Short mmCIF file of C-alpha atoms and ligand atoms in Angstrom, two decimals:
data_model
loop_
_atom_site.label_atom_id
_atom_site.label_comp_id
_atom_site.label_asym_id
_atom_site.label_seq_id
_atom_site.Cartn_x
_atom_site.Cartn_y
_atom_site.Cartn_z
CA UNK A 1 68.16 54.52 57.55
CA UNK A 2 69.81 57.62 58.94
CA UNK A 3 71.22 57.13 62.58
CA UNK A 4 70.31 59.62 65.34
CA UNK A 5 72.72 61.88 66.43
CA UNK A 6 73.88 61.34 70.24
CA UNK A 7 74.19 64.92 70.83
CA UNK A 8 77.58 65.13 73.26
CA UNK A 9 77.38 69.28 73.12
CA UNK A 10 73.83 68.85 74.74
CA UNK A 11 74.26 66.62 76.83
CA UNK A 12 77.25 68.00 78.45
CA UNK A 13 75.28 71.30 78.60
CA UNK A 14 72.59 69.56 80.77
CA UNK A 15 75.78 68.04 82.71
CA UNK A 16 77.41 71.53 83.58
CA UNK A 17 74.03 73.12 84.14
CA UNK A 18 73.96 70.55 87.43
CA UNK A 19 77.04 70.95 88.09
CA UNK A 20 76.73 74.71 88.48
CA UNK A 21 73.54 74.70 90.48
CA UNK A 22 75.67 72.19 92.68
CA UNK A 23 77.92 75.27 93.46
CA UNK A 24 75.45 77.94 93.62
CA UNK A 25 74.39 75.81 96.92
CA UNK A 26 77.30 75.21 98.21
CA UNK A 27 77.89 78.85 97.68
CA UNK A 28 74.40 79.66 99.39
CA UNK A 29 75.54 77.64 102.41
CA UNK A 30 79.08 79.62 102.79
CA UNK A 31 81.02 76.56 102.10
CA UNK A 32 84.40 76.22 99.94
CA UNK A 33 83.91 76.08 95.91
CA UNK A 34 85.20 73.22 94.38
CA UNK A 35 89.16 73.68 92.62
CA UNK A 36 90.61 72.13 89.53
CA UNK A 37 94.43 73.22 88.53
CA UNK A 38 95.40 72.28 85.29
CA UNK A 39 99.21 72.02 84.44
CA UNK A 40 100.26 72.57 80.52
CA UNK A 41 104.01 71.71 79.97
CA UNK A 42 105.13 73.29 76.62
CA UNK A 43 103.45 75.58 73.92
CA UNK A 44 101.71 72.24 71.98
CA UNK A 45 99.06 74.54 70.04
CA UNK A 46 96.76 71.86 70.68
CA UNK A 47 96.62 71.56 74.15
CA UNK A 48 96.94 74.79 74.72
CA UNK A 49 93.49 74.91 73.12
CA UNK A 50 91.76 72.55 75.38
CA UNK A 51 93.61 73.72 79.03
CA UNK A 52 91.64 76.93 77.93
CA UNK A 53 88.67 75.83 77.28
CA UNK A 54 88.68 73.34 80.67
CA UNK A 55 89.17 76.92 82.34
CA UNK A 56 86.64 78.31 80.40
CA UNK A 57 84.28 75.40 81.84
CA UNK A 58 85.90 75.84 84.95
CA UNK A 59 84.44 79.83 84.83
CA UNK A 60 81.02 78.33 83.46
CA UNK A 61 80.34 76.34 86.30
CA UNK A 62 81.48 78.42 89.39
CA UNK A 63 84.55 76.15 89.99
CA UNK A 64 87.89 78.39 90.95
CA UNK A 65 90.92 77.00 88.67
CA UNK A 66 94.72 77.44 88.44
CA UNK A 67 96.04 77.45 85.02
CA UNK A 68 100.23 76.34 85.46
CA UNK A 69 101.71 77.25 81.82
CA UNK A 70 105.55 75.55 82.40
CA UNK A 71 108.03 76.35 79.25
CA UNK A 72 108.73 73.22 77.48
CA UNK A 73 111.89 73.19 79.38
CA UNK A 74 110.91 72.50 82.78
CA UNK A 75 112.71 69.60 84.45
CA UNK A 76 110.65 66.48 85.71
CA UNK A 77 111.86 67.55 89.19
CA UNK A 78 110.56 71.15 89.27
CA UNK A 79 107.11 69.21 88.17
CA UNK A 80 107.18 66.85 90.36
CA UNK A 81 107.45 69.72 93.49
CA UNK A 82 104.57 71.58 91.55
CA UNK A 83 102.06 68.60 91.84
CA UNK A 84 103.90 68.44 95.58
CA UNK A 85 102.41 72.27 95.94
CA UNK A 86 99.19 71.33 94.35
CA UNK A 87 98.48 67.69 96.89
CA UNK A 88 98.69 69.85 99.90
CA UNK A 89 97.00 72.66 98.65
CA UNK A 90 93.33 72.38 100.13
CA UNK A 91 91.93 74.72 97.61
CA UNK A 92 92.42 72.36 94.78
CA UNK A 93 90.22 69.40 94.60
CA UNK A 94 91.44 68.58 91.11
CA UNK A 95 95.00 68.08 89.69
CA UNK A 96 94.85 67.97 85.41
CA UNK A 97 98.44 67.06 84.06
CA UNK A 98 97.52 67.84 80.18
CA UNK A 99 98.91 65.03 78.13
CA UNK A 100 101.62 64.57 76.16
CA UNK A 101 103.91 65.91 78.22
CA UNK A 102 107.77 66.18 76.44
CA UNK A 103 110.31 63.58 76.01
CA UNK A 104 112.54 64.43 78.99
CA UNK A 105 109.39 63.70 81.34
CA UNK A 106 108.36 60.31 82.29
CA UNK A 107 104.68 60.15 82.06
CA UNK A 108 103.82 57.18 84.52
CA UNK A 109 106.06 58.97 87.30
CA UNK A 110 104.33 62.42 86.70
CA UNK A 111 100.59 60.62 86.68
CA UNK A 112 101.93 58.80 89.98
CA UNK A 113 102.51 61.67 92.27
CA UNK A 114 99.51 63.09 91.37
CA UNK A 115 97.26 61.99 95.40
CA UNK A 116 94.65 59.42 94.00
CA UNK A 117 92.40 61.86 95.78
CA UNK A 118 92.76 64.94 93.04
CA UNK A 119 93.18 62.37 89.89
CA UNK A 120 90.37 63.73 88.30
CA UNK A 121 91.71 61.96 85.09
CA UNK A 122 91.42 58.95 86.44
CA UNK A 123 94.85 57.90 85.30
CA UNK A 124 96.47 56.76 88.65
CA UNK A 125 96.74 53.25 88.90
CA UNK A 126 95.35 52.99 91.90
CA UNK A 127 92.27 54.34 90.69
CA UNK A 128 92.43 52.11 87.84
CA UNK A 129 92.98 49.34 89.44
CA UNK A 130 89.81 50.24 91.59
CA UNK A 131 87.41 50.46 88.88
CA UNK A 132 88.74 47.25 87.04
CA UNK A 133 87.47 45.54 90.76
CA UNK A 134 84.39 48.11 90.06
CA UNK A 135 84.63 50.15 92.83
CA UNK A 136 83.78 53.42 93.38
CA UNK A 137 86.78 55.58 92.03
CA UNK A 138 86.98 59.03 89.74
CA UNK A 139 86.78 56.93 86.61
CA UNK A 140 89.01 58.14 83.24
CA UNK A 141 86.81 60.89 81.60
CA UNK A 142 86.46 59.74 78.00
CA UNK A 143 84.87 56.65 78.92
CA UNK A 144 82.92 57.45 81.67
CA UNK A 145 81.27 60.17 78.95
CA UNK A 146 80.66 57.47 76.57
CA UNK A 147 79.04 54.87 79.20
CA UNK A 148 77.10 58.45 80.22
CA UNK A 149 75.75 59.54 76.87
CA UNK A 150 75.30 55.75 76.23
CA UNK A 151 73.26 55.74 78.92
CA UNK A 152 71.29 58.60 77.94
CA UNK A 153 70.61 57.07 74.65
CA UNK A 154 68.60 54.51 76.44
CA UNK A 155 71.47 51.79 74.92
CA UNK A 156 71.76 48.83 76.64
CA UNK A 157 74.81 46.28 77.32
CA UNK A 158 73.73 43.05 78.45
CA UNK A 159 73.73 40.23 76.08
CA UNK A 160 75.32 42.98 73.64
CA UNK A 161 78.40 42.74 71.72
CA UNK A 162 80.72 45.58 72.22
CA UNK A 163 83.52 46.05 69.98
CA UNK A 164 86.86 48.61 71.06
CA UNK A 165 89.12 49.38 68.58
CA UNK A 166 91.60 51.32 69.87
CA UNK A 167 93.43 49.72 73.56
CA UNK A 168 95.47 53.45 74.99
CA UNK A 169 95.01 53.82 79.08
CA UNK A 170 93.62 56.95 77.98
CA UNK A 171 90.49 55.81 75.83
CA UNK A 172 90.24 52.43 74.44
CA UNK A 173 91.33 50.13 77.69
CA UNK A 174 89.14 52.08 79.87
CA UNK A 175 86.27 52.09 77.34
CA UNK A 176 86.38 48.25 77.15
CA UNK A 177 86.54 47.87 81.34
CA UNK A 178 83.42 50.28 81.17
CA UNK A 179 81.50 48.63 78.64
CA UNK A 180 82.52 45.13 80.64
CA UNK A 181 81.39 46.58 83.89
CA UNK A 182 78.28 47.63 82.36
CA UNK A 183 77.53 43.80 81.21
CA UNK A 184 77.93 43.57 77.51
CA UNK A 185 80.19 40.93 75.78
CA UNK A 186 83.43 43.19 74.72
CA UNK A 187 85.98 42.90 71.71
CA UNK A 188 89.43 44.98 72.01
CA UNK A 189 91.00 45.28 68.95
CA UNK A 190 94.24 47.14 68.58
CA UNK A 191 97.58 47.58 66.58
CA UNK A 192 98.02 43.65 66.37
CA UNK A 193 94.43 42.63 65.16
CA UNK A 194 95.15 40.99 61.82
CA UNK A 195 91.36 41.73 60.66
CA UNK A 196 89.12 44.45 62.26
CA UNK A 197 86.22 43.39 60.03
CA UNK A 198 84.24 40.86 61.50
CA UNK A 199 84.92 41.91 64.89
CA UNK A 200 83.27 45.59 63.69
CA UNK A 201 80.60 43.70 61.71
CA UNK A 202 79.48 42.16 64.51
CA UNK A 203 79.66 44.52 67.12
CA UNK A 204 75.76 46.32 68.33
CA UNK A 205 77.89 49.21 70.36
CA UNK A 206 81.21 50.17 68.17
CA UNK A 207 83.82 52.65 69.88
CA UNK A 208 86.76 54.00 67.35
CA UNK A 209 88.98 55.66 69.34
CA UNK A 210 92.75 55.38 67.30
CA UNK A 211 93.50 58.82 66.03
CA UNK A 212 93.83 57.37 62.45
CA UNK A 213 91.77 57.91 59.48
CA UNK A 214 90.54 55.26 57.63
CA UNK A 215 91.26 52.15 59.76
CA UNK A 216 87.54 51.46 60.71
CA UNK A 217 85.97 51.42 57.02
CA UNK A 218 81.86 52.72 57.91
CA UNK A 219 80.69 49.71 55.31
CA UNK A 220 81.41 47.45 58.00
CA UNK A 221 79.28 48.56 60.54
CA UNK A 222 76.30 46.53 61.38
CA UNK A 223 72.86 48.35 60.62
CA UNK A 224 71.62 49.63 63.59
CA UNK A 225 74.43 49.90 65.15
CA UNK A 226 75.36 52.64 68.11
CA UNK A 227 78.44 53.93 67.01
CA UNK A 228 81.07 56.33 69.05
CA UNK A 229 83.82 58.52 67.23
CA UNK A 230 86.54 59.37 69.90
CA UNK A 231 89.27 60.11 67.35
CA UNK A 232 89.89 63.72 66.48
CA UNK A 233 91.69 65.03 63.51
CA UNK A 234 92.12 69.18 62.75
CA UNK A 235 92.95 69.95 59.23
CA UNK A 236 95.03 73.10 58.00
CA UNK A 237 91.69 75.20 57.95
CA UNK A 238 90.97 74.23 61.47
CA UNK A 239 87.76 71.83 60.58
CA UNK A 240 87.53 68.45 63.30
CA UNK A 241 86.26 65.42 62.05
CA UNK A 242 86.74 61.92 63.62
CA UNK A 243 88.20 58.52 62.79
CA UNK A 244 85.35 57.35 60.92
CA UNK A 245 83.59 58.84 57.01
CA UNK A 246 81.17 60.04 59.23
CA UNK A 247 78.44 60.08 56.38
CA UNK A 248 78.68 56.49 55.80
CA UNK A 249 78.70 55.68 59.24
CA UNK A 250 75.63 57.64 59.32
CA UNK A 251 73.54 55.76 56.31
CA UNK A 252 74.51 52.70 58.81
CA UNK A 253 74.51 53.02 61.91
CA UNK A 254 71.30 53.51 64.12
CA UNK A 255 72.73 56.37 66.29
CA UNK A 256 75.93 57.90 66.08
CA UNK A 257 78.10 60.69 67.88
CA UNK A 258 79.17 63.10 65.49
CA UNK A 259 82.77 65.08 65.32
CA UNK A 260 82.91 67.54 66.70
CA UNK A 261 79.88 68.20 68.85
CA UNK A 262 80.01 64.29 70.66
CA UNK A 263 82.30 62.45 72.73
CA UNK A 264 84.98 66.15 73.52
CA UNK A 265 82.31 68.37 74.87
CA UNK A 266 81.48 65.41 77.07
CA UNK A 267 84.99 64.09 78.31
CA UNK A 268 85.39 68.06 79.49
CA UNK A 269 81.92 67.78 81.25
CA UNK A 270 83.23 64.46 83.03
CA UNK A 271 86.20 66.36 84.35
CA UNK A 272 84.11 68.67 86.36
CA UNK A 273 81.40 65.94 87.58
CA UNK A 274 85.26 64.26 88.48
CA UNK A 275 86.15 67.50 90.14
CA UNK A 276 82.99 67.64 92.54
CA UNK A 277 83.08 64.10 93.13
CA UNK A 278 86.86 64.26 94.81
CA UNK A 279 85.88 67.63 96.14
CA UNK A 280 82.69 65.94 98.05
CA UNK A 281 84.80 63.10 99.14
CA UNK A 282 87.76 65.06 100.36
CA UNK A 283 84.88 67.71 102.48
CA UNK A 284 83.64 64.28 103.88
CA UNK A 285 87.59 62.60 104.56
CA UNK A 286 90.25 65.44 103.99
CA UNK A 287 93.58 63.51 104.07
N1 NDP B 1 87.49 63.69 72.58
C1 NDP B 1 87.96 63.43 73.26
O1 NDP B 1 87.65 63.21 74.41
C2 NDP B 1 88.88 62.64 73.06
C3 NDP B 1 89.97 62.76 71.81
N2 NDP B 1 91.02 61.83 71.64
C4 NDP B 1 91.13 61.33 70.53
O2 NDP B 1 90.81 60.39 70.08
C5 NDP B 1 92.06 59.12 69.09
C6 NDP B 1 93.03 58.34 69.81
O3 NDP B 1 93.92 58.89 71.09
P1 NDP B 1 94.42 57.63 72.35
O4 NDP B 1 94.23 56.82 72.27
O5 NDP B 1 95.42 58.96 72.96
O6 NDP B 1 95.38 57.30 70.71
P2 NDP B 1 96.80 56.64 70.95
O7 NDP B 1 97.78 56.99 70.02
O8 NDP B 1 97.59 56.44 72.23
O9 NDP B 1 96.15 55.09 71.40
C7 NDP B 1 95.94 54.29 69.89
C8 NDP B 1 95.03 53.18 70.12
O10 NDP B 1 95.23 52.83 68.45
C9 NDP B 1 95.58 51.54 68.64
N3 NDP B 1 95.98 51.39 66.77
C10 NDP B 1 96.55 52.24 66.38
N4 NDP B 1 96.89 51.67 64.98
C11 NDP B 1 95.88 50.93 64.84
C12 NDP B 1 95.54 49.70 63.90
N5 NDP B 1 95.70 49.94 62.38
N6 NDP B 1 94.25 49.02 64.21
C13 NDP B 1 94.01 48.99 65.40
N7 NDP B 1 94.19 49.73 66.14
C14 NDP B 1 95.35 50.35 65.94
C15 NDP B 1 97.06 51.56 68.99
O11 NDP B 1 97.07 50.15 69.62
P3 NDP B 1 98.57 49.43 70.14
O12 NDP B 1 98.08 49.71 71.91
O13 NDP B 1 98.60 48.19 70.00
O14 NDP B 1 99.64 50.68 70.20
C16 NDP B 1 96.26 52.41 70.43
O15 NDP B 1 95.93 51.17 71.42
C17 NDP B 1 92.71 60.88 69.10
O16 NDP B 1 92.26 60.76 67.84
C18 NDP B 1 93.04 61.86 70.16
O17 NDP B 1 92.83 63.00 69.39
C19 NDP B 1 91.70 61.43 72.85
C20 NDP B 1 91.24 61.67 73.81
C21 NDP B 1 90.26 62.18 74.10
N1 GUE B 2 95.72 64.82 81.37
C1 GUE B 2 94.84 65.12 79.91
N2 GUE B 2 93.65 64.41 79.94
C2 GUE B 2 92.62 64.42 79.34
O1 GUE B 2 91.45 63.97 79.06
C3 GUE B 2 93.57 64.98 77.65
C4 GUE B 2 94.44 64.94 77.48
N3 GUE B 2 95.13 65.17 78.61
N4 GUE B 2 95.49 65.49 76.25
C5 GUE B 2 94.57 65.48 74.61
C6 GUE B 2 93.52 64.33 75.34
C7 GUE B 2 92.63 64.99 74.36
N5 GUE B 2 91.28 65.24 75.32
C8 GUE B 2 90.07 65.99 73.91
C9 GUE B 2 88.92 66.83 75.09
C10 GUE B 2 87.89 67.48 74.84
C11 GUE B 2 87.74 67.60 73.42
C12 GUE B 2 86.94 68.23 72.69
O2 GUE B 2 86.26 69.94 73.16
N6 GUE B 2 86.43 68.27 71.87
C13 GUE B 2 85.40 69.46 71.28
C14 GUE B 2 86.00 70.53 69.88
C15 GUE B 2 87.28 70.38 69.26
C16 GUE B 2 87.32 71.80 68.47
O3 GUE B 2 86.73 72.42 68.02
O4 GUE B 2 88.47 71.96 68.94
C17 GUE B 2 84.40 68.35 70.12
O5 GUE B 2 85.47 67.50 69.72
O6 GUE B 2 83.76 69.21 70.18
C18 GUE B 2 88.45 66.65 72.47
C19 GUE B 2 90.10 66.27 72.99
C20 GUE B 2 91.05 65.64 76.47
N7 GUE B 2 92.72 64.43 76.63
MG1 MG B 3 90.21 62.46 80.13
#
């Protein structure tokens, strides 16, 4: 079998078109335009690329955007001050602090300073708590985008076994929660999992987000399974690949996301979707 490709780039494009229409309607009615503020501390080249892409996405759908490009020496106090100003800025609906931040800055303190109403990454403890209680909230973009892709691919969850490899705050853990809420039986594998193989072999839905190649052997994939590769690796020539050996995985899977063109573009689309949701909620009940 050769798996069908789940085209994240195309799905993201469709969502961006919908958001563009929503913005055109707001403009026609003379209403305020949604705005996203992106903060980058330091000069990490990969982060610079992501931040640039996020701003291009905003331009494409007609959102306003602000980029705050701060030096690596920025103090935590200065960063928190900026977040306070953006929290109070009525033209800003979403605030994203690109991760990772430099060592001398505490990630949790920064995330908690962002108003939960503007936390378009869905990383604030308030929003994580709401998600775990199945309450409406801003949901972490990568897992939210993956659920969107799975739904669009006709995936079902009830009575199915989903295995998530990786348990980080931004990928694996919220992914497992999303799959649980959708009705799947979920196994979460992480650094201390002794033998990944049986969990991978029995997965109807497999999500791999580790950030290391070769942790999950593509030969273990259950024939016909739906496979989502979140990993991203850029080699010296700029070529981007995932955590899985793609050719082998594609031979075994029923459906699979490519890298690039799978989860990444969908993650960025969900950031815009969250910004629009945050805008709508704030228009209804301004703080
Ligand atoms: N396309 C996209 O939109 C995005 C892609 N990514 C990519 O996804 C990958 C993961 O990112 P992120 O979650 O932030 O990375 P982290 O390093 O924060 O988390 C990696 C996770 O993998 C687990 N892990 C590490 N080693 C093993 C192992 N040997 N076996 C099983 N699990 C292991 C870790 O376990 P433990 O918890 O025990 O430490 C941790 O939970 C990266 O390649 C990143 O570039 C990330 C975000 C978005
Ligand atoms: N506060 C915060 N929020 C994040 O959501 C966040 C973050 N920090 N830090 C880094 C990770 C990583 N991440 C990606 C998003 C899109 C692509 C993406 O668009 N990838 C494309 C392009 C790949 C390329 O060519 O560069 C693809 O896979 O096709 C990748 C990675 C978001 N993250
Ligand atoms: Mg995200």
